[in-house]
Amino acid sequence: MDAYDAGSAARRPDEEPQDAPSAIAAPPAPPPPAPEPRTGVAALSLRYQIGAALALAVVAIAVCVHIGMVFLHVAPPNTVTKQHGKAIDDWIYPEFEQNWKLFAPNPLQQNIAVQVRAQVAAADGGTRTTGWYDLSAQDGRAIDGNLLPSHTQQNELRRAWDFFLATHDAQNRPVGLRGALSETYLRHIVQLRLDRANAAGDGGVVERVQVRSRTTHVRPPKWSEEQVSDKPTYRVLPWWWVPKDGTAPEAATQEGAR
């Protein structure tokens, strides 16, 4: 009992116990990330950045000029090439010569209208000639405002006329074996159009048809100095007999071509 008291008294009252846990120290904060090094043009000084921008602008302008010169060189003759043709040739030849054309064939600079009229045998025994029906204008009105025009409205008449021109000479004489075929094809088309318009009238019969083309130049823009005639030119074909039932189309075509 005395020994226990003595041992307890030997400890000083302000002395902390030895087994008390110590406080945990906080970890140090990580250092801030180093900035990424600049690369490319951004790594240059302001003076060199301005110089690089100017160099890129010069290269871009030179590329645009070159592309424009090549485009004008391969494009069909137009107002720009007529006025600046020498400058374009000096740029292109000999290093950048092009042996191909941008458009083949060249786009039309004319409006071509195919028209037809008919010679009708009337019911009273007389004969009359109708006025000219503008078939191209009819197709144009059918296409205008139509989101889905038919292939017939767009190409049938135009391709038939091109087919005829390709197989006939300037005197409307057939050249080669396809001449008679192109005449028959064109005649069938105009016959259908005349029947649709009821050109013969009540009791009348279409005996002969005649086709012509009316060509007018497209007016140049106001800023152009190019001068073109505004008078239309015509190409008139001979009268073609319309074959009756049982008559061979080739025989009627040859008779109408005489």
PDB file of C-alpha atoms in Angstrom:
ATOM      1  CA  MET A   1       0.000   0.000   0.000  1.00  0.00           C
ATOM      2  CA  ASP A   2       2.813   2.448   0.829  1.00  0.00           C
ATOM      3  CA  ALA A   3       4.752   1.451  -2.239  1.00  0.00           C
ATOM      4  CA  TYR A   4       1.790   2.122  -4.514  1.00  0.00           C
ATOM      5  CA  ASP A   5       1.223   5.500  -3.004  1.00  0.00           C
ATOM      6  CA  ALA A   6       4.855   6.357  -3.312  1.00  0.00           C
ATOM      7  CA  GLY A   7       4.958   5.415  -6.955  1.00  0.00           C
ATOM      8  CA  SER A   8       1.885   7.470  -7.758  1.00  0.00           C
ATOM      9  CA  ALA A   9       3.232  10.428  -5.871  1.00  0.00           C
ATOM     10  CA  ALA A  10       6.532  10.238  -7.707  1.00  0.00           C
ATOM     11  CA  ARG A  11       4.812  11.141 -11.012  1.00  0.00           C
ATOM     12  CA  ARG A  12       4.473  14.880 -11.556  1.00  0.00           C
ATOM     13  CA  PRO A  13       0.971  16.087 -12.112  1.00  0.00           C
ATOM     14  CA  ASP A  14       1.898  18.163 -15.241  1.00  0.00           C
ATOM     15  CA  GLU A  15       3.552  15.241 -16.987  1.00  0.00           C
ATOM     16  CA  GLU A  16       1.568  13.891 -20.010  1.00  0.00           C
ATOM     17  CA  PRO A  17       1.131  10.194 -20.496  1.00  0.00           C
ATOM     18  CA  GLN A  18       3.715   8.600 -22.778  1.00  0.00           C
ATOM     19  CA  ASP A  19       1.264   6.560 -24.756  1.00  0.00           C
ATOM     20  CA  ALA A  20      -0.816   9.573 -26.143  1.00  0.00           C
ATOM     21  CA  PRO A  21      -0.986   9.525 -30.018  1.00  0.00           C
ATOM     22  CA  SER A  22       0.907  12.275 -31.837  1.00  0.00           C
ATOM     23  CA  ALA A  23      -0.793  14.513 -34.479  1.00  0.00           C
ATOM     24  CA  ILE A  24      -0.480  13.377 -38.235  1.00  0.00           C
ATOM     25  CA  ALA A  25       1.406  15.940 -40.401  1.00  0.00           C
ATOM     26  CA  ALA A  26      -0.397  17.122 -43.670  1.00  0.00           C
ATOM     27  CA  PRO A  27       1.385  16.197 -46.972  1.00  0.00           C
ATOM     28  CA  PRO A  28       3.073  19.071 -48.848  1.00  0.00           C
ATOM     29  CA  ALA A  29       1.117  20.664 -51.759  1.00  0.00           C
ATOM     30  CA  PRO A  30       2.210  19.524 -55.258  1.00  0.00           C
ATOM     31  CA  PRO A  31       4.141  22.081 -57.304  1.00  0.00           C
ATOM     32  CA  PRO A  32       2.180  23.846 -60.112  1.00  0.00           C
ATOM     33  CA  PRO A  33       2.533  22.223 -63.601  1.00  0.00           C
ATOM     34  CA  ALA A  34       5.132  23.723 -65.846  1.00  0.00           C
ATOM     35  CA  PRO A  35       3.660  25.575 -68.897  1.00  0.00           C
ATOM     36  CA  GLU A  36       3.862  23.657 -72.179  1.00  0.00           C
ATOM     37  CA  PRO A  37       6.450  25.021 -74.573  1.00  0.00           C
ATOM     38  CA  ARG A  38       5.032  26.914 -77.579  1.00  0.00           C
ATOM     39  CA  THR A  39       5.539  25.391 -80.996  1.00  0.00           C
ATOM     40  CA  GLY A  40       5.181  26.499 -84.596  1.00  0.00           C
ATOM     41  CA  VAL A  41       4.544  30.123 -85.415  1.00  0.00           C
ATOM     42  CA  ALA A  42       3.453  30.819 -81.838  1.00  0.00           C
ATOM     43  CA  ALA A  43       7.013  30.121 -80.666  1.00  0.00           C
ATOM     44  CA  LEU A  44       8.336  32.988 -82.754  1.00  0.00           C
ATOM     45  CA  SER A  45       8.601  36.517 -81.634  1.00  0.00           C
ATOM     46  CA  LEU A  46       6.018  39.068 -82.718  1.00  0.00           C
ATOM     47  CA  ARG A  47       8.241  40.391 -85.488  1.00  0.00           C
ATOM     48  CA  TYR A  48       8.749  36.952 -87.004  1.00  0.00           C
ATOM     49  CA  GLN A  49       5.058  36.100 -86.611  1.00  0.00           C
ATOM     50  CA  ILE A  50       4.161  39.138 -88.716  1.00  0.00           C
ATOM     51  CA  GLY A  51       6.727  38.107 -91.334  1.00  0.00           C
ATOM     52  CA  ALA A  52       5.347  34.541 -91.463  1.00  0.00           C
ATOM     53  CA  ALA A  53       1.770  35.834 -91.846  1.00  0.00           C
ATOM     54  CA  LEU A  54       2.810  38.066 -94.749  1.00  0.00           C
ATOM     55  CA  ALA A  55       4.629  35.171 -96.423  1.00  0.00           C
ATOM     56  CA  LEU A  56       1.563  32.914 -96.118  1.00  0.00           C
ATOM     57  CA  ALA A  57      -0.645  35.669 -97.555  1.00  0.00           C
ATOM     58  CA  VAL A  58       1.659  36.079-100.561  1.00  0.00           C
ATOM     59  CA  VAL A  59       1.655  32.312-101.190  1.00  0.00           C
ATOM     60  CA  ALA A  60      -2.152  32.155-100.917  1.00  0.00           C
ATOM     61  CA  ILE A  61      -2.564  35.027-103.392  1.00  0.00           C
ATOM     62  CA  ALA A  62      -0.125  33.407-105.823  1.00  0.00           C
ATOM     63  CA  VAL A  63      -2.020  30.081-105.642  1.00  0.00           C
ATOM     64  CA  CYS A  64      -5.360  31.814-106.265  1.00  0.00           C
ATOM     65  CA  VAL A  65      -3.942  33.730-109.227  1.00  0.00           C
ATOM     66  CA  HIS A  66      -2.466  30.548-110.700  1.00  0.00           C
ATOM     67  CA  ILE A  67      -5.736  28.617-110.340  1.00  0.00           C
ATOM     68  CA  GLY A  68      -7.617  31.496-111.936  1.00  0.00           C
ATOM     69  CA  MET A  69      -5.178  31.666-114.860  1.00  0.00           C
ATOM     70  CA  VAL A  70      -5.428  27.907-115.479  1.00  0.00           C
ATOM     71  CA  PHE A  71      -9.231  28.102-115.304  1.00  0.00           C
ATOM     72  CA  LEU A  72      -9.340  30.911-117.876  1.00  0.00           C
ATOM     73  CA  HIS A  73      -6.846  29.070-120.083  1.00  0.00           C
ATOM     74  CA  VAL A  74      -8.967  25.896-120.324  1.00  0.00           C
ATOM     75  CA  ALA A  75     -12.338  27.692-120.336  1.00  0.00           C
ATOM     76  CA  PRO A  76     -14.158  28.462-123.588  1.00  0.00           C
ATOM     77  CA  PRO A  77     -13.516  31.893-125.162  1.00  0.00           C
ATOM     78  CA  ASN A  78     -15.197  34.602-123.141  1.00  0.00           C
ATOM     79  CA  THR A  79     -14.982  38.326-122.463  1.00  0.00           C
ATOM     80  CA  VAL A  80     -12.069  38.037-120.018  1.00  0.00           C
ATOM     81  CA  THR A  81      -9.933  35.842-122.259  1.00  0.00           C
ATOM     82  CA  LYS A  82     -10.565  38.128-125.227  1.00  0.00           C
ATOM     83  CA  GLN A  83      -9.362  41.190-123.304  1.00  0.00           C
ATOM     84  CA  HIS A  84      -6.499  39.584-121.342  1.00  0.00           C
ATOM     85  CA  GLY A  85      -5.569  36.638-123.528  1.00  0.00           C
ATOM     86  CA  LYS A  86      -1.895  37.656-123.884  1.00  0.00           C
ATOM     87  CA  ALA A  87      -1.420  37.953-120.108  1.00  0.00           C
ATOM     88  CA  ILE A  88      -2.988  34.527-119.605  1.00  0.00           C
ATOM     89  CA  ASP A  89      -0.779  32.944-122.262  1.00  0.00           C
ATOM     90  CA  ASP A  90       2.343  34.580-120.796  1.00  0.00           C
ATOM     91  CA  TRP A  91       1.506  33.057-117.413  1.00  0.00           C
ATOM     92  CA  ILE A  92       0.671  29.586-118.717  1.00  0.00           C
ATOM     93  CA  TYR A  93       3.272  28.940-121.412  1.00  0.00           C
ATOM     94  CA  PRO A  94       5.446  26.994-121.462  1.00  0.00           C
ATOM     95  CA  GLU A  95       5.591  25.575-117.925  1.00  0.00           C
ATOM     96  CA  PHE A  96       1.863  25.257-117.177  1.00  0.00           C
ATOM     97  CA  GLU A  97       0.444  24.364-120.570  1.00  0.00           C
ATOM     98  CA  GLN A  98      -2.844  22.424-120.448  1.00  0.00           C
ATOM     99  CA  ASN A  99      -3.914  20.148-123.284  1.00  0.00           C
ATOM    100  CA  TRP A 100      -7.509  19.650-122.181  1.00  0.00           C
ATOM    101  CA  LYS A 101     -10.639  21.778-122.242  1.00  0.00           C
ATOM    102  CA  LEU A 102     -12.879  22.534-119.311  1.00  0.00           C
ATOM    103  CA  PHE A 103     -16.080  22.148-121.323  1.00  0.00           C
ATOM    104  CA  ALA A 104     -16.513  19.830-124.280  1.00  0.00           C
ATOM    105  CA  PRO A 105     -18.396  20.924-126.232  1.00  0.00           C
ATOM    106  CA  ASN A 106     -18.396  24.609-125.375  1.00  0.00           C
ATOM    107  CA  PRO A 107     -21.547  25.830-123.645  1.00  0.00           C
ATOM    108  CA  LEU A 108     -24.081  27.409-125.970  1.00  0.00           C
ATOM    109  CA  GLN A 109     -24.179  31.171-126.173  1.00  0.00           C
ATOM    110  CA  GLN A 110     -27.319  31.070-128.288  1.00  0.00           C
ATOM    111  CA  ASN A 111     -30.982  30.388-127.755  1.00  0.00           C
ATOM    112  CA  ILE A 112     -32.294  27.853-130.296  1.00  0.00           C
ATOM    113  CA  ALA A 113     -36.040  27.371-130.666  1.00  0.00           C
ATOM    114  CA  VAL A 114     -37.466  24.539-132.783  1.00  0.00           C
ATOM    115  CA  GLN A 115     -40.712  25.462-134.511  1.00  0.00           C
ATOM    116  CA  VAL A 116     -43.117  23.592-136.809  1.00  0.00           C
ATOM    117  CA  ARG A 117     -46.068  24.327-139.027  1.00  0.00           C
ATOM    118  CA  ALA A 118     -48.401  22.038-140.915  1.00  0.00           C
ATOM    119  CA  GLN A 119     -50.270  21.887-144.188  1.00  0.00           C
ATOM    120  CA  VAL A 120     -53.757  20.642-143.425  1.00  0.00           C
ATOM    121  CA  ALA A 121     -56.375  19.147-145.712  1.00  0.00           C
ATOM    122  CA  ALA A 122     -59.633  20.556-144.356  1.00  0.00           C
ATOM    123  CA  ALA A 123     -62.914  18.665-144.204  1.00  0.00           C
ATOM    124  CA  ASP A 124     -64.424  20.830-146.965  1.00  0.00           C
ATOM    125  CA  GLY A 125     -61.694  19.769-149.407  1.00  0.00           C
ATOM    126  CA  GLY A 126     -59.573  22.897-149.090  1.00  0.00           C
ATOM    127  CA  THR A 127     -55.997  23.210-147.906  1.00  0.00           C
ATOM    128  CA  ARG A 128     -54.637  25.584-145.313  1.00  0.00           C
ATOM    129  CA  THR A 129     -51.280  26.201-143.662  1.00  0.00           C
ATOM    130  CA  THR A 130     -51.085  26.723-139.938  1.00  0.00           C
ATOM    131  CA  GLY A 131     -48.911  29.246-138.177  1.00  0.00           C
ATOM    132  CA  TRP A 132     -45.630  28.341-136.552  1.00  0.00           C
ATOM    133  CA  TYR A 133     -45.852  26.406-133.297  1.00  0.00           C
ATOM    134  CA  ASP A 134     -42.899  27.148-131.004  1.00  0.00           C
ATOM    135  CA  LEU A 135     -42.253  23.709-129.526  1.00  0.00           C
ATOM    136  CA  SER A 136     -39.224  24.828-127.516  1.00  0.00           C
ATOM    137  CA  ALA A 137     -41.288  27.544-125.847  1.00  0.00           C
ATOM    138  CA  GLN A 138     -43.894  24.932-124.929  1.00  0.00           C
ATOM    139  CA  ASP A 139     -41.217  22.807-123.253  1.00  0.00           C
ATOM    140  CA  GLY A 140     -39.874  25.865-121.480  1.00  0.00           C
ATOM    141  CA  ARG A 141     -43.281  26.699-120.037  1.00  0.00           C
ATOM    142  CA  ALA A 142     -43.700  23.094-118.886  1.00  0.00           C
ATOM    143  CA  ILE A 143     -40.314  23.129-117.123  1.00  0.00           C
ATOM    144  CA  ASP A 144     -40.600  26.590-115.570  1.00  0.00           C
ATOM    145  CA  GLY A 145     -41.603  26.208-111.918  1.00  0.00           C
ATOM    146  CA  ASN A 146     -41.627  22.400-112.151  1.00  0.00           C
ATOM    147  CA  LEU A 147     -39.451  20.837-109.463  1.00  0.00           C
ATOM    148  CA  LEU A 148     -39.352  17.471-111.245  1.00  0.00           C
ATOM    149  CA  PRO A 149     -39.578  18.049-115.002  1.00  0.00           C
ATOM    150  CA  SER A 150     -39.664  14.965-117.168  1.00  0.00           C
ATOM    151  CA  HIS A 151     -36.818  13.829-119.387  1.00  0.00           C
ATOM    152  CA  THR A 152     -39.102  14.304-122.408  1.00  0.00           C
ATOM    153  CA  GLN A 153     -39.732  17.950-121.577  1.00  0.00           C
ATOM    154  CA  GLN A 154     -36.052  18.654-121.027  1.00  0.00           C
ATOM    155  CA  ASN A 155     -34.255  16.674-123.710  1.00  0.00           C
ATOM    156  CA  GLU A 156     -36.447  14.976-126.329  1.00  0.00           C
ATOM    157  CA  LEU A 157     -36.835  17.870-128.766  1.00  0.00           C
ATOM    158  CA  ARG A 158     -33.362  19.282-128.156  1.00  0.00           C
ATOM    159  CA  ARG A 159     -31.654  15.930-128.701  1.00  0.00           C
ATOM    160  CA  ALA A 160     -33.729  15.235-131.815  1.00  0.00           C
ATOM    161  CA  TRP A 161     -32.661  18.571-133.330  1.00  0.00           C
ATOM    162  CA  ASP A 162     -29.009  17.975-132.430  1.00  0.00           C
ATOM    163  CA  PHE A 163     -29.268  14.518-134.003  1.00  0.00           C
ATOM    164  CA  PHE A 164     -30.619  16.044-137.203  1.00  0.00           C
ATOM    165  CA  LEU A 165     -27.868  18.689-137.403  1.00  0.00           C
ATOM    166  CA  ALA A 166     -25.174  16.075-136.833  1.00  0.00           C
ATOM    167  CA  THR A 167     -26.398  13.933-139.742  1.00  0.00           C
ATOM    168  CA  HIS A 168     -27.126  16.684-142.323  1.00  0.00           C
ATOM    169  CA  ASP A 169     -25.074  19.267-144.165  1.00  0.00           C
ATOM    170  CA  ALA A 170     -25.780  22.970-144.509  1.00  0.00           C
ATOM    171  CA  GLN A 171     -28.190  22.280-147.405  1.00  0.00           C
ATOM    172  CA  ASN A 172     -30.219  19.915-145.181  1.00  0.00           C
ATOM    173  CA  ARG A 173     -29.071  16.877-147.139  1.00  0.00           C
ATOM    174  CA  PRO A 174     -28.499  13.678-145.134  1.00  0.00           C
ATOM    175  CA  VAL A 175     -24.906  12.624-144.564  1.00  0.00           C
ATOM    176  CA  GLY A 176     -24.418   8.944-143.894  1.00  0.00           C
ATOM    177  CA  LEU A 177     -26.908   6.185-143.155  1.00  0.00           C
ATOM    178  CA  ARG A 178     -28.383   7.860-140.070  1.00  0.00           C
ATOM    179  CA  GLY A 179     -29.693  10.880-141.969  1.00  0.00           C
ATOM    180  CA  ALA A 180     -33.037   9.301-142.861  1.00  0.00           C
ATOM    181  CA  LEU A 181     -33.381   7.964-139.322  1.00  0.00           C
ATOM    182  CA  SER A 182     -32.900  11.428-137.807  1.00  0.00           C
ATOM    183  CA  GLU A 183     -35.514  12.885-140.171  1.00  0.00           C
ATOM    184  CA  THR A 184     -38.044  10.207-139.239  1.00  0.00           C
ATOM    185  CA  TYR A 185     -37.376  10.671-135.546  1.00  0.00           C
ATOM    186  CA  LEU A 186     -37.808  14.453-135.717  1.00  0.00           C
ATOM    187  CA  ARG A 187     -40.922  14.174-137.876  1.00  0.00           C
ATOM    188  CA  HIS A 188     -42.555  11.749-135.424  1.00  0.00           C
ATOM    189  CA  ILE A 189     -41.942  14.177-132.552  1.00  0.00           C
ATOM    190  CA  VAL A 190     -43.455  17.175-134.347  1.00  0.00           C
ATOM    191  CA  GLN A 191     -46.412  15.070-135.476  1.00  0.00           C
ATOM    192  CA  LEU A 192     -47.189  14.130-131.880  1.00  0.00           C
ATOM    193  CA  ARG A 193     -46.917  17.758-130.808  1.00  0.00           C
ATOM    194  CA  LEU A 194     -49.251  18.899-133.615  1.00  0.00           C
ATOM    195  CA  ASP A 195     -51.792  16.208-132.735  1.00  0.00           C
ATOM    196  CA  ARG A 196     -51.628  17.269-129.104  1.00  0.00           C
ATOM    197  CA  ALA A 197     -52.331  20.875-130.125  1.00  0.00           C
ATOM    198  CA  ASN A 198     -55.146  19.759-132.476  1.00  0.00           C
ATOM    199  CA  ALA A 199     -53.500  21.640-135.346  1.00  0.00           C
ATOM    200  CA  ALA A 200     -55.630  19.849-137.969  1.00  0.00           C
ATOM    201  CA  GLY A 201     -58.909  20.962-136.410  1.00  0.00           C
ATOM    202  CA  ASP A 202     -62.225  19.127-136.671  1.00  0.00           C
ATOM    203  CA  GLY A 203     -62.224  16.775-139.639  1.00  0.00           C
ATOM    204  CA  GLY A 204     -58.839  17.974-140.924  1.00  0.00           C
ATOM    205  CA  VAL A 205     -55.799  15.863-141.745  1.00  0.00           C
ATOM    206  CA  VAL A 206     -52.165  16.924-141.531  1.00  0.00           C
ATOM    207  CA  GLU A 207     -50.596  16.176-144.903  1.00  0.00           C
ATOM    208  CA  ARG A 208     -47.181  17.824-144.625  1.00  0.00           C
ATOM    209  CA  VAL A 209     -45.042  19.364-141.905  1.00  0.00           C
ATOM    210  CA  GLN A 210     -42.183  21.830-142.045  1.00  0.00           C
ATOM    211  CA  VAL A 211     -39.609  22.402-139.291  1.00  0.00           C
ATOM    212  CA  ARG A 212     -37.367  25.391-138.743  1.00  0.00           C
ATOM    213  CA  SER A 213     -35.028  26.666-136.039  1.00  0.00           C
ATOM    214  CA  ARG A 214     -34.878  30.220-134.745  1.00  0.00           C
ATOM    215  CA  THR A 215     -31.468  31.161-133.314  1.00  0.00           C
ATOM    216  CA  THR A 216     -30.796  34.294-131.284  1.00  0.00           C
ATOM    217  CA  HIS A 217     -27.585  35.287-129.529  1.00  0.00           C
ATOM    218  CA  VAL A 218     -27.514  35.582-125.755  1.00  0.00           C
ATOM    219  CA  ARG A 219     -26.924  39.202-124.857  1.00  0.00           C
ATOM    220  CA  PRO A 220     -23.539  39.859-123.195  1.00  0.00           C
ATOM    221  CA  PRO A 221     -23.505  41.448-119.733  1.00  0.00           C
ATOM    222  CA  LYS A 222     -23.748  45.230-119.447  1.00  0.00           C
ATOM    223  CA  TRP A 223     -20.103  45.575-118.402  1.00  0.00           C
ATOM    224  CA  SER A 224     -18.897  43.712-121.515  1.00  0.00           C
ATOM    225  CA  GLU A 225     -17.800  45.543-124.648  1.00  0.00           C
ATOM    226  CA  GLU A 226     -18.680  42.567-126.838  1.00  0.00           C
ATOM    227  CA  GLN A 227     -21.138  43.347-129.616  1.00  0.00           C
ATOM    228  CA  VAL A 228     -23.512  40.695-130.959  1.00  0.00           C
ATOM    229  CA  SER A 229     -26.409  40.907-133.351  1.00  0.00           C
ATOM    230  CA  ASP A 230     -29.863  40.759-131.823  1.00  0.00           C
ATOM    231  CA  LYS A 231     -31.510  39.682-135.078  1.00  0.00           C
ATOM    232  CA  PRO A 232     -32.657  36.048-135.166  1.00  0.00           C
ATOM    233  CA  THR A 233     -31.467  33.670-137.870  1.00  0.00           C
ATOM    234  CA  TYR A 234     -33.574  30.845-139.264  1.00  0.00           C
ATOM    235  CA  ARG A 235     -32.809  27.438-140.671  1.00  0.00           C
ATOM    236  CA  VAL A 236     -35.839  26.237-142.604  1.00  0.00           C
ATOM    237  CA  LEU A 237     -36.151  22.570-143.586  1.00  0.00           C
ATOM    238  CA  PRO A 238     -38.088  21.350-146.619  1.00  0.00           C
ATOM    239  CA  TRP A 239     -41.674  20.139-146.341  1.00  0.00           C
ATOM    240  CA  TRP A 240     -42.039  16.523-145.240  1.00  0.00           C
ATOM    241  CA  TRP A 241     -45.011  14.435-146.248  1.00  0.00           C
ATOM    242  CA  VAL A 242     -46.760  12.747-143.376  1.00  0.00           C
ATOM    243  CA  PRO A 243     -47.157   9.036-144.217  1.00  0.00           C
ATOM    244  CA  LYS A 244     -50.661   7.640-144.283  1.00  0.00           C
ATOM    245  CA  ASP A 245     -51.601   4.260-142.875  1.00  0.00           C
ATOM    246  CA  GLY A 246     -49.605   1.547-144.589  1.00  0.00           C
ATOM    247  CA  THR A 247     -47.032   3.934-146.060  1.00  0.00           C
ATOM    248  CA  ALA A 248     -43.433   3.252-145.130  1.00  0.00           C
ATOM    249  CA  PRO A 249     -41.925   6.167-143.180  1.00  0.00           C
ATOM    250  CA  GLU A 250     -38.736   5.970-145.237  1.00  0.00           C
ATOM    251  CA  ALA A 251     -40.643   6.422-148.498  1.00  0.00           C
ATOM    252  CA  ALA A 252     -42.537   9.429-147.189  1.00  0.00           C
ATOM    253  CA  THR A 253     -39.340  10.977-145.889  1.00  0.00           C
ATOM    254  CA  GLN A 254     -37.553  10.576-149.210  1.00  0.00           C
ATOM    255  CA  GLU A 255     -40.536  12.075-151.038  1.00  0.00           C
ATOM    256  CA  GLY A 256     -40.607  15.051-148.701  1.00  0.00           C
ATOM    257  CA  ALA A 257     -36.906  15.658-149.118  1.00  0.00           C
ATOM    258  CA  ARG A 258     -37.176  16.084-152.876  1.00  0.00           C
TER     259      ARG A 258
END
